[in-house]
Amino acid sequence: MKVLAFAASSSRQSINKQLAMHVASKLENAEVELLDLNDYEMPIYSSDRENESGIPEQAQRFFAKITEADAVVISFAEHNGTYTAAYKNIFDWASRINMKVYQDKPAILLATSPGPGGAKSVLSAATSSAPYFALDVKASISVPSFYDNFDMQTEQISHPEIIDQIHTATSGFAS
């Protein structure tokens, strides 16, 4: 199974990237590709830009990566209660290729933050809008207080309840 994993963040030190990779590594028989949204940076979407210049090559490459994958793992960073501008822009451009951006791929959606909220607001938005964009959400997990629940040396979740949630989400995923 080919799994596409990424953080919906452009931060180079993204804790959401660490979480996405950690969870994707728990999937059995998976070949994981970790994307960096910085590789898909492009002008802010507008219909004027689209009409003048078409859809940027970066959006086409992003959409192609989803097409090539069997499943996705996305961990959402939360900026002011919603998606990061970097993710939203890439998503908006990709949706101009096909509104069903995620092409019915099974997915595990994640979110984390340094604080106790665990980016639950953005995770809720992503989960509730997923059907409109053909994303088959199999599980969603919010990890609060990332630095208290993730061992940076071993790169593993340390909280037993969160470990159980991840195990449940990854066991038999996409089968």
Tab-separated table of N, CA and C in Angstrom:
chain	number	residue	atom	x	y	z
A	1	MET	N	0.851	-1.171	0.000
A	1	MET	CA	0.000	0.000	0.000
A	1	MET	C	0.898	1.236	0.000
A	2	LYS	N	0.633	2.143	-0.928
A	2	LYS	CA	1.391	3.387	-1.023
A	2	LYS	C	0.639	4.474	-0.260
A	3	VAL	N	1.285	5.014	0.779
A	3	VAL	CA	0.667	6.006	1.646
A	3	VAL	C	1.363	7.347	1.475
A	4	LEU	N	0.561	8.370	1.263
A	4	LEU	CA	1.049	9.731	1.182
A	4	LEU	C	0.793	10.386	2.534
A	5	ALA	N	1.846	10.875	3.172
A	5	ALA	CA	1.717	11.507	4.489
A	5	ALA	C	2.256	12.929	4.408
A	6	PHE	N	1.549	13.843	5.063
A	6	PHE	CA	2.051	15.209	5.120
A	6	PHE	C	1.393	15.983	6.243
A	7	ALA	N	2.100	17.046	6.628
A	7	ALA	CA	1.553	18.008	7.573
A	7	ALA	C	0.928	19.122	6.762
A	8	ALA	N	-0.233	19.574	7.159
A	8	ALA	CA	-0.888	20.701	6.494
A	8	ALA	C	-0.309	21.982	7.080
A	9	SER	N	1.000	22.115	6.904
A	9	SER	CA	1.775	23.205	7.483
A	9	SER	C	3.017	23.418	6.629
A	10	SER	N	3.508	24.645	6.604
A	10	SER	CA	4.756	24.913	5.886
A	10	SER	C	5.942	25.080	6.834
A	11	SER	N	5.731	24.839	8.112
A	11	SER	CA	6.816	24.965	9.092
A	11	SER	C	7.849	23.854	8.874
A	12	ARG	N	9.119	24.244	8.817
A	12	ARG	CA	10.171	23.233	8.640
A	12	ARG	C	10.341	22.370	9.891
A	13	GLN	N	9.962	22.898	11.048
A	13	GLN	CA	10.052	22.145	12.297
A	13	GLN	C	8.666	21.683	12.755
A	14	SER	N	7.804	21.407	11.819
A	14	SER	CA	6.415	21.096	12.121
A	14	SER	C	6.243	19.870	13.023
A	15	ILE	N	5.559	20.082	14.142
A	15	ILE	CA	5.220	18.954	15.002
A	15	ILE	C	4.153	18.101	14.319
A	16	ASN	N	3.367	18.695	13.440
A	16	ASN	CA	2.379	17.925	12.703
A	16	ASN	C	3.042	17.006	11.685
A	17	LYS	N	4.165	17.426	11.124
A	17	LYS	CA	4.918	16.546	10.223
A	17	LYS	C	5.452	15.346	11.017
A	18	GLN	N	5.946	15.608	12.220
A	18	GLN	CA	6.438	14.512	13.061
A	18	GLN	C	5.308	13.545	13.390
A	19	LEU	N	4.136	14.083	13.699
A	19	LEU	CA	2.992	13.236	14.035
A	19	LEU	C	2.537	12.428	12.821
A	20	ALA	N	2.437	13.062	11.661
A	20	ALA	CA	2.013	12.354	10.446
A	20	ALA	C	2.977	11.204	10.137
A	21	MET	N	4.265	11.466	10.231
A	21	MET	CA	5.255	10.421	9.935
A	21	MET	C	5.186	9.304	10.975
A	22	HIS	N	5.023	9.672	12.231
A	22	HIS	CA	4.926	8.662	13.284
A	22	HIS	C	3.740	7.729	13.037
A	23	VAL	N	2.572	8.297	12.771
A	23	VAL	CA	1.380	7.475	12.567
A	23	VAL	C	1.507	6.654	11.278
A	24	ALA	N	1.991	7.266	10.211
A	24	ALA	CA	2.154	6.529	8.948
A	24	ALA	C	3.123	5.361	9.110
A	25	SER	N	4.140	5.527	9.951
A	25	SER	CA	5.118	4.448	10.162
A	25	SER	C	4.502	3.244	10.880
A	26	LYS	N	3.349	3.429	11.491
A	26	LYS	CA	2.672	2.339	12.199
A	26	LYS	C	1.793	1.499	11.266
A	27	LEU	N	1.605	1.953	10.034
A	27	LEU	CA	0.784	1.207	9.080
A	27	LEU	C	1.570	0.006	8.559
A	28	GLU	N	0.937	-1.155	8.595
A	28	GLU	CA	1.602	-2.373	8.133
A	28	GLU	C	1.614	-2.426	6.609
A	29	ASN	N	2.694	-2.980	6.073
A	29	ASN	CA	2.842	-3.164	4.622
A	29	ASN	C	2.635	-1.873	3.842
A	30	ALA	N	3.131	-0.780	4.398
A	30	ALA	CA	2.958	0.515	3.749
A	30	ALA	C	4.295	1.072	3.282
A	31	GLU	N	4.278	1.587	2.082
A	31	GLU	CA	5.391	2.360	1.551
A	31	GLU	C	4.968	3.817	1.720
A	32	VAL	N	5.655	4.542	2.614
A	32	VAL	CA	5.235	5.891	2.982
A	32	VAL	C	6.085	6.930	2.263
A	33	GLU	N	5.388	7.883	1.653
A	33	GLU	CA	6.056	9.042	1.074
A	33	GLU	C	5.636	10.262	1.893
A	34	LEU	N	6.607	10.982	2.422
A	34	LEU	CA	6.342	12.174	3.209
A	34	LEU	C	6.499	13.401	2.320
A	35	LEU	N	5.418	14.140	2.167
A	35	LEU	CA	5.450	15.375	1.381
A	35	LEU	C	5.778	16.558	2.263
A	36	ASP	N	6.399	17.565	1.657
A	36	ASP	CA	6.655	18.843	2.306
A	36	ASP	C	5.886	19.895	1.517
A	37	LEU	N	4.948	20.570	2.150
A	37	LEU	CA	4.139	21.562	1.437
A	37	LEU	C	4.977	22.688	0.851
A	38	ASN	N	6.170	22.911	1.377
A	38	ASN	CA	7.041	23.944	0.824
A	38	ASN	C	7.432	23.655	-0.625
A	39	ASP	N	7.364	22.387	-1.017
A	39	ASP	CA	7.674	22.019	-2.400
A	39	ASP	C	6.544	22.370	-3.362
A	40	TYR	N	5.425	22.864	-2.828
A	40	TYR	CA	4.245	23.161	-3.648
A	40	TYR	C	3.788	24.615	-3.488
A	41	GLU	N	4.695	25.468	-3.051
A	41	GLU	CA	4.348	26.874	-2.848
A	41	GLU	C	4.041	27.532	-4.188
A	42	MET	N	2.976	28.326	-4.203
A	42	MET	CA	2.552	28.997	-5.440
A	42	MET	C	1.767	30.252	-5.077
A	43	PRO	N	1.433	31.078	-6.077
A	43	PRO	CA	0.666	32.293	-5.790
A	43	PRO	C	-0.665	31.960	-5.122
A	44	ILE	N	-1.175	32.902	-4.356
A	44	ILE	CA	-2.468	32.719	-3.701
A	44	ILE	C	-3.541	32.562	-4.766
A	45	TYR	N	-4.411	31.577	-4.556
A	45	TYR	CA	-5.443	31.282	-5.537
A	45	TYR	C	-6.384	32.472	-5.727
A	46	SER	N	-6.710	32.733	-6.970
A	46	SER	CA	-7.813	33.634	-7.327
A	46	SER	C	-8.296	33.214	-8.704
A	47	SER	N	-9.564	33.424	-8.967
A	47	SER	CA	-10.104	33.066	-10.279
A	47	SER	C	-9.444	33.904	-11.372
A	48	ASP	N	-9.056	35.127	-11.059
A	48	ASP	CA	-8.354	35.949	-12.044
A	48	ASP	C	-7.029	35.308	-12.441
A	49	ARG	N	-6.263	34.865	-11.440
A	49	ARG	CA	-4.987	34.200	-11.741
A	49	ARG	C	-5.214	32.933	-12.558
A	50	GLU	N	-6.227	32.165	-12.158
A	50	GLU	CA	-6.511	30.931	-12.894
A	50	GLU	C	-6.873	31.242	-14.346
A	51	ASN	N	-7.707	32.241	-14.574
A	51	ASN	CA	-8.109	32.609	-15.933
A	51	ASN	C	-6.938	33.133	-16.753
A	52	GLU	N	-6.031	33.850	-16.109
A	52	GLU	CA	-4.887	34.434	-16.815
A	52	GLU	C	-3.775	33.428	-17.088
A	53	SER	N	-3.511	32.546	-16.115
A	53	SER	CA	-2.323	31.691	-16.216
A	53	SER	C	-2.603	30.201	-16.122
A	54	GLY	N	-3.822	29.813	-15.870
A	54	GLY	CA	-4.120	28.397	-15.707
A	54	GLY	C	-3.736	27.901	-14.324
A	55	ILE	N	-3.748	26.605	-14.171
A	55	ILE	CA	-3.434	25.980	-12.880
A	55	ILE	C	-1.931	25.744	-12.799
A	56	PRO	N	-1.291	26.226	-11.732
A	56	PRO	CA	0.164	26.072	-11.610
A	56	PRO	C	0.606	24.605	-11.608
A	57	GLU	N	1.800	24.410	-12.094
A	57	GLU	CA	2.400	23.071	-12.163
A	57	GLU	C	2.496	22.443	-10.764
A	58	GLN	N	2.735	23.263	-9.737
A	58	GLN	CA	2.841	22.731	-8.377
A	58	GLN	C	1.522	22.092	-7.934
A	59	ALA	N	0.401	22.712	-8.279
A	59	ALA	CA	-0.913	22.150	-7.927
A	59	ALA	C	-1.133	20.844	-8.670
A	60	GLN	N	-0.706	20.790	-9.898
A	60	GLN	CA	-0.853	19.572	-10.686
A	60	GLN	C	0.001	18.439	-10.107
A	61	ARG	N	1.210	18.782	-9.660
A	61	ARG	CA	2.074	17.767	-9.032
A	61	ARG	C	1.476	17.268	-7.727
A	62	PHE	N	0.926	18.180	-6.911
A	62	PHE	CA	0.291	17.803	-5.650
A	62	PHE	C	-0.885	16.855	-5.917
A	63	PHE	N	-1.728	17.212	-6.859
A	63	PHE	CA	-2.881	16.378	-7.210
A	63	PHE	C	-2.416	15.014	-7.717
A	64	ALA	N	-1.357	14.983	-8.502
A	64	ALA	CA	-0.818	13.715	-9.025
A	64	ALA	C	-0.311	12.832	-7.888
A	65	LYS	N	0.284	13.424	-6.864
A	65	LYS	CA	0.760	12.633	-5.716
A	65	LYS	C	-0.413	11.935	-5.028
A	66	ILE	N	-1.527	12.631	-4.905
A	66	ILE	CA	-2.715	12.014	-4.310
A	66	ILE	C	-3.218	10.896	-5.212
A	67	THR	N	-3.250	11.142	-6.502
A	67	THR	CA	-3.699	10.127	-7.465
A	67	THR	C	-2.875	8.855	-7.347
A	68	GLU	N	-1.564	8.986	-7.199
A	68	GLU	CA	-0.650	7.838	-7.131
A	68	GLU	C	-0.752	7.064	-5.819
A	69	ALA	N	-1.278	7.683	-4.779
A	69	ALA	CA	-1.338	7.053	-3.452
A	69	ALA	C	-2.560	6.144	-3.324
A	70	ASP	N	-2.429	5.166	-2.432
A	70	ASP	CA	-3.554	4.303	-2.082
A	70	ASP	C	-4.313	4.851	-0.879
A	71	ALA	N	-3.616	5.659	-0.069
A	71	ALA	CA	-4.199	6.197	1.163
A	71	ALA	C	-3.411	7.437	1.569
A	72	VAL	N	-4.018	8.235	2.465
A	72	VAL	CA	-3.339	9.440	2.937
A	72	VAL	C	-3.402	9.550	4.460
A	73	VAL	N	-2.361	10.164	5.004
A	73	VAL	CA	-2.298	10.524	6.415
A	73	VAL	C	-1.966	12.011	6.429
A	74	ILE	N	-2.867	12.801	6.998
A	74	ILE	CA	-2.671	14.252	7.047
A	74	ILE	C	-2.761	14.704	8.497
A	75	SER	N	-1.797	15.516	8.910
A	75	SER	CA	-1.840	16.106	10.242
A	75	SER	C	-1.949	17.618	10.088
A	76	PHE	N	-3.023	18.168	10.624
A	76	PHE	CA	-3.365	19.576	10.445
A	76	PHE	C	-2.829	20.458	11.559
A	77	ALA	N	-2.031	21.438	11.167
A	77	ALA	CA	-1.659	22.511	12.084
A	77	ALA	C	-2.835	23.478	12.113
A	78	GLU	N	-3.002	24.153	13.228
A	78	GLU	CA	-4.119	25.081	13.373
A	78	GLU	C	-3.588	26.499	13.524
A	79	HIS	N	-4.028	27.373	12.634
A	79	HIS	CA	-3.706	28.793	12.736
A	79	HIS	C	-5.003	29.551	12.962
A	80	ASN	N	-5.124	30.165	14.118
A	80	ASN	CA	-6.322	30.937	14.460
A	80	ASN	C	-7.601	30.127	14.283
A	81	GLY	N	-7.537	28.863	14.673
A	81	GLY	CA	-8.718	28.010	14.674
A	81	GLY	C	-9.050	27.342	13.359
A	82	THR	N	-8.207	27.523	12.337
A	82	THR	CA	-8.519	26.941	11.039
A	82	THR	C	-7.243	26.471	10.329
A	83	TYR	N	-7.381	26.158	9.037
A	83	TYR	CA	-6.255	25.670	8.246
A	83	TYR	C	-5.145	26.710	8.130
A	84	THR	N	-3.927	26.240	7.931
A	84	THR	CA	-2.830	27.147	7.627
A	84	THR	C	-3.051	27.721	6.230
A	85	ALA	N	-2.540	28.898	5.990
A	85	ALA	CA	-2.654	29.514	4.665
A	85	ALA	C	-1.963	28.654	3.612
A	86	ALA	N	-0.842	28.048	3.963
A	86	ALA	CA	-0.100	27.212	3.008
A	86	ALA	C	-0.956	26.037	2.526
A	87	TYR	N	-1.561	25.318	3.463
A	87	TYR	CA	-2.402	24.179	3.070
A	87	TYR	C	-3.625	24.646	2.289
A	88	LYS	N	-4.299	25.659	2.787
A	88	LYS	CA	-5.532	26.123	2.148
A	88	LYS	C	-5.280	26.543	0.711
A	89	ASN	N	-4.165	27.204	0.459
A	89	ASN	CA	-3.858	27.644	-0.900
A	89	ASN	C	-3.608	26.458	-1.835
A	90	ILE	N	-2.814	25.498	-1.380
A	90	ILE	CA	-2.539	24.314	-2.203
A	90	ILE	C	-3.838	23.552	-2.454
A	91	PHE	N	-4.628	23.390	-1.418
A	91	PHE	CA	-5.911	22.697	-1.552
A	91	PHE	C	-6.822	23.439	-2.529
A	92	ASP	N	-6.910	24.760	-2.402
A	92	ASP	CA	-7.775	25.534	-3.300
A	92	ASP	C	-7.359	25.355	-4.758
A	93	TRP	N	-6.068	25.422	-5.037
A	93	TRP	CA	-5.605	25.216	-6.408
A	93	TRP	C	-5.924	23.794	-6.873
A	94	ALA	N	-5.645	22.798	-6.039
A	94	ALA	CA	-5.904	21.400	-6.432
A	94	ALA	C	-7.388	21.160	-6.691
A	95	SER	N	-8.238	21.843	-5.959
A	95	SER	CA	-9.682	21.657	-6.144
A	95	SER	C	-10.159	22.199	-7.490
A	96	ARG	N	-9.353	23.013	-8.120
A	96	ARG	CA	-9.701	23.519	-9.452
A	96	ARG	C	-9.407	22.466	-10.524
A	97	ILE	N	-8.558	21.508	-10.204
A	97	ILE	CA	-8.310	20.383	-11.110
A	97	ILE	C	-9.500	19.430	-11.043
A	98	ASN	N	-9.900	19.123	-9.803
A	98	ASN	CA	-11.043	18.246	-9.565
A	98	ASN	C	-11.522	18.524	-8.148
A	99	MET	N	-12.808	18.850	-7.998
A	99	MET	CA	-13.367	19.158	-6.676
A	99	MET	C	-13.180	17.978	-5.715
A	100	LYS	N	-13.108	16.786	-6.242
A	100	LYS	CA	-12.890	15.595	-5.420
A	100	LYS	C	-11.377	15.378	-5.267
A	101	VAL	N	-10.746	16.346	-4.632
A	101	VAL	CA	-9.290	16.401	-4.495
A	101	VAL	C	-8.703	15.071	-4.023
A	102	TYR	N	-9.345	14.439	-3.045
A	102	TYR	CA	-8.756	13.245	-2.438
A	102	TYR	C	-9.196	11.933	-3.076
A	103	GLN	N	-10.037	12.006	-4.099
A	103	GLN	CA	-10.283	10.876	-4.990
A	103	GLN	C	-10.687	9.582	-4.274
A	104	ASP	N	-11.476	9.717	-3.220
A	104	ASP	CA	-11.988	8.586	-2.446
A	104	ASP	C	-10.912	7.756	-1.750
A	105	LYS	N	-9.789	8.375	-1.444
A	105	LYS	CA	-8.708	7.675	-0.740
A	105	LYS	C	-9.077	7.536	0.743
A	106	PRO	N	-8.786	6.372	1.334
A	106	PRO	CA	-8.961	6.244	2.782
A	106	PRO	C	-7.922	7.112	3.489
A	107	ALA	N	-8.304	7.646	4.641
A	107	ALA	CA	-7.422	8.592	5.316
A	107	ALA	C	-7.490	8.487	6.823
A	108	ILE	N	-6.373	8.818	7.432
A	108	ILE	CA	-6.303	9.081	8.862
A	108	ILE	C	-5.992	10.563	8.982
A	109	LEU	N	-6.865	11.285	9.672
A	109	LEU	CA	-6.665	12.715	9.887
A	109	LEU	C	-6.209	12.944	11.315
A	110	LEU	N	-5.215	13.788	11.447
A	110	LEU	CA	-4.585	14.064	12.733
A	110	LEU	C	-4.479	15.568	12.935
A	111	ALA	N	-4.250	15.956	14.158
A	111	ALA	CA	-3.928	17.346	14.472
A	111	ALA	C	-3.239	17.366	15.829
A	112	THR	N	-2.311	18.287	15.971
A	112	THR	CA	-1.660	18.478	17.257
A	112	THR	C	-1.255	19.930	17.396
A	113	SER	N	-0.998	20.292	18.638
A	113	SER	CA	-0.521	21.634	18.956
A	113	SER	C	0.283	21.551	20.243
A	114	PRO	N	1.073	22.572	20.537
A	114	PRO	CA	1.814	22.564	21.792
A	114	PRO	C	0.889	22.678	23.006
A	115	GLY	N	-0.281	23.242	22.816
A	115	GLY	CA	-1.207	23.471	23.923
A	115	GLY	C	-2.243	22.373	24.074
A	116	PRO	N	-3.087	22.500	25.094
A	116	PRO	CA	-4.045	21.451	25.435
A	116	PRO	C	-5.198	21.287	24.449
A	117	GLY	N	-5.379	22.232	23.520
A	117	GLY	CA	-6.483	22.132	22.565
A	117	GLY	C	-6.274	21.077	21.496
A	118	GLY	N	-5.017	20.742	21.219
A	118	GLY	CA	-4.725	19.691	20.247
A	118	GLY	C	-5.218	19.995	18.844
A	119	ALA	N	-5.404	21.278	18.507
A	119	ALA	CA	-5.859	21.695	17.178
A	119	ALA	C	-7.187	21.036	16.797
A	120	LYS	N	-8.044	20.861	17.794
A	120	LYS	CA	-9.339	20.191	17.555
A	120	LYS	C	-10.240	20.964	16.605
A	121	SER	N	-10.156	22.291	16.581
A	121	SER	CA	-11.030	23.080	15.705
A	121	SER	C	-10.765	22.773	14.236
A	122	VAL	N	-9.499	22.792	13.845
A	122	VAL	CA	-9.182	22.520	12.442
A	122	VAL	C	-9.452	21.056	12.092
A	123	LEU	N	-9.208	20.160	13.032
A	123	LEU	CA	-9.485	18.741	12.782
A	123	LEU	C	-10.977	18.522	12.567
A	124	SER	N	-11.790	19.199	13.344
A	124	SER	CA	-13.235	19.104	13.178
A	124	SER	C	-13.665	19.633	11.810
A	125	ALA	N	-13.093	20.750	11.398
A	125	ALA	CA	-13.413	21.314	10.084
A	125	ALA	C	-13.000	20.363	8.967
A	126	ALA	N	-11.817	19.797	9.077
A	126	ALA	CA	-11.321	18.873	8.047
A	126	ALA	C	-12.171	17.610	7.973
A	127	THR	N	-12.536	17.083	9.121
A	127	THR	CA	-13.336	15.854	9.165
A	127	THR	C	-14.739	16.087	8.620
A	128	SER	N	-15.341	17.200	8.997
A	128	SER	CA	-16.716	17.444	8.552
A	128	SER	C	-16.794	17.797	7.070
A	129	SER	N	-15.754	18.402	6.503
A	129	SER	CA	-15.788	18.747	5.077
A	129	SER	C	-15.254	17.639	4.179
A	130	ALA	N	-14.630	16.626	4.738
A	130	ALA	CA	-13.999	15.556	3.960
A	130	ALA	C	-14.896	14.935	2.891
A	131	PRO	N	-16.159	14.610	3.176
A	131	PRO	CA	-16.988	13.969	2.144
A	131	PRO	C	-17.163	14.827	0.886
A	132	TYR	N	-17.126	16.125	1.028
A	132	TYR	CA	-17.298	17.010	-0.129
A	132	TYR	C	-16.114	16.946	-1.084
A	133	PHE	N	-14.982	16.499	-0.565
A	133	PHE	CA	-13.753	16.461	-1.359
A	133	PHE	C	-13.235	15.034	-1.544
A	134	ALA	N	-14.157	14.062	-1.382
A	134	ALA	CA	-13.877	12.641	-1.620
A	134	ALA	C	-12.728	12.113	-0.764
A	135	LEU	N	-12.774	12.440	0.510
A	135	LEU	CA	-11.795	11.918	1.465
A	135	LEU	C	-12.531	10.972	2.397
A	136	ASP	N	-12.133	9.713	2.390
A	136	ASP	CA	-12.778	8.658	3.165
A	136	ASP	C	-12.088	8.539	4.533
A	137	VAL	N	-12.563	9.300	5.494
A	137	VAL	CA	-11.918	9.360	6.810
A	137	VAL	C	-12.205	8.081	7.598
A	138	LYS	N	-11.152	7.327	7.858
A	138	LYS	CA	-11.261	6.089	8.634
A	138	LYS	C	-11.060	6.348	10.122
A	139	ALA	N	-10.294	7.403	10.445
A	139	ALA	CA	-10.041	7.747	11.850
A	139	ALA	C	-9.554	9.188	11.912
A	140	SER	N	-9.830	9.838	13.042
A	140	SER	CA	-9.274	11.166	13.302
A	140	SER	C	-8.830	11.209	14.759
A	141	ILE	N	-7.646	11.778	14.956
A	141	ILE	CA	-7.047	11.805	16.290
A	141	ILE	C	-6.444	13.182	16.552
A	142	SER	N	-6.815	13.765	17.672
A	142	SER	CA	-6.216	15.010	18.138
A	142	SER	C	-5.229	14.663	19.258
A	143	VAL	N	-4.028	15.201	19.144
A	143	VAL	CA	-2.999	14.983	20.170
A	143	VAL	C	-2.747	16.317	20.871
A	144	PRO	N	-3.261	16.468	22.093
A	144	PRO	CA	-3.032	17.716	22.827
A	144	PRO	C	-1.606	17.769	23.382
A	145	SER	N	-1.171	18.958	23.708
A	145	SER	CA	0.112	19.156	24.405
A	145	SER	C	1.205	18.258	23.834
A	146	PHE	N	1.517	18.458	22.559
A	146	PHE	CA	2.426	17.590	21.817
A	146	PHE	C	3.699	17.257	22.594
A	147	TYR	N	4.349	18.253	23.140
A	147	TYR	CA	5.648	18.019	23.791
A	147	TYR	C	5.529	17.222	25.088
A	148	ASP	N	4.325	17.150	25.650
A	148	ASP	CA	4.098	16.315	26.832
A	148	ASP	C	3.752	14.875	26.445
A	149	ASN	N	3.317	14.668	25.208
A	149	ASN	CA	2.827	13.356	24.785
A	149	ASN	C	3.644	12.694	23.680
A	150	PHE	N	4.737	13.342	23.267
A	150	PHE	CA	5.598	12.809	22.217
A	150	PHE	C	7.027	12.894	22.705
A	151	ASP	N	7.706	11.745	22.748
A	151	ASP	CA	9.097	11.691	23.179
A	151	ASP	C	9.975	12.086	21.986
A	152	MET	N	10.603	13.240	22.058
A	152	MET	CA	11.388	13.749	20.934
A	152	MET	C	12.620	12.897	20.652
A	153	GLN	N	13.159	12.227	21.660
A	153	GLN	CA	14.348	11.405	21.438
A	153	GLN	C	14.011	10.113	20.700
A	154	THR	N	12.932	9.474	21.096
A	154	THR	CA	12.560	8.211	20.447
A	154	THR	C	11.614	8.421	19.265
A	155	GLU	N	11.102	9.652	19.142
A	155	GLU	CA	10.119	10.003	18.102
A	155	GLU	C	8.892	9.096	18.172
A	156	GLN	N	8.414	8.886	19.395
A	156	GLN	CA	7.259	8.029	19.643
A	156	GLN	C	6.277	8.734	20.583
A	157	ILE	N	5.004	8.458	20.392
A	157	ILE	CA	3.989	8.918	21.339
A	157	ILE	C	4.247	8.216	22.668
A	158	SER	N	4.107	8.960	23.760
A	158	SER	CA	4.391	8.393	25.082
A	158	SER	C	3.138	8.209	25.935
A	159	HIS	N	2.018	8.765	25.538
A	159	HIS	CA	0.785	8.691	26.317
A	159	HIS	C	0.015	7.421	25.951
A	160	PRO	N	-0.259	6.532	26.931
A	160	PRO	CA	-0.898	5.237	26.638
A	160	PRO	C	-2.242	5.341	25.897
A	161	GLU	N	-3.071	6.301	26.267
A	161	GLU	CA	-4.381	6.419	25.615
A	161	GLU	C	-4.230	6.821	24.138
A	162	ILE	N	-3.296	7.710	23.858
A	162	ILE	CA	-3.061	8.138	22.468
A	162	ILE	C	-2.424	6.990	21.681
A	163	ILE	N	-1.541	6.252	22.310
A	163	ILE	CA	-0.951	5.069	21.661
A	163	ILE	C	-2.063	4.110	21.249
A	164	ASP	N	-3.020	3.882	22.131
A	164	ASP	CA	-4.159	3.002	21.820
A	164	ASP	C	-4.988	3.544	20.664
A	165	GLN	N	-5.231	4.852	20.643
A	165	GLN	CA	-6.002	5.454	19.548
A	165	GLN	C	-5.290	5.253	18.208
A	166	ILE	N	-3.984	5.427	18.207
A	166	ILE	CA	-3.204	5.254	16.977
A	166	ILE	C	-3.214	3.787	16.555
A	167	HIS	N	-3.062	2.901	17.512
A	167	HIS	CA	-3.109	1.466	17.194
A	167	HIS	C	-4.446	1.084	16.570
A	168	THR	N	-5.533	1.564	17.154
A	168	THR	CA	-6.870	1.283	16.624
A	168	THR	C	-7.006	1.849	15.214
A	169	ALA	N	-6.510	3.065	14.994
A	169	ALA	CA	-6.637	3.706	13.691
A	169	ALA	C	-5.819	2.998	12.605
A	170	THR	N	-4.655	2.487	12.975
A	170	THR	CA	-3.771	1.892	11.970
A	170	THR	C	-3.988	0.399	11.776
A	171	SER	N	-4.591	-0.268	12.722
A	171	SER	CA	-4.838	-1.704	12.589
A	171	SER	C	-5.889	-1.962	11.515
A	172	GLY	N	-5.498	-2.682	10.518
A	172	GLY	CA	-6.431	-3.009	9.445
A	172	GLY	C	-6.816	-1.825	8.582
A	173	PHE	N	-6.026	-0.744	8.635
A	173	PHE	CA	-6.323	0.450	7.854
A	173	PHE	C	-6.388	0.123	6.365
A	174	ALA	N	-7.390	0.679	5.708
A	174	ALA	CA	-7.590	0.562	4.254
A	174	ALA	C	-7.853	-0.868	3.813
A	175	SER	N	-8.213	-1.743	4.741
A	175	SER	CA	-8.499	-3.116	4.304
A	175	SER	C	-9.986	-3.351	4.189
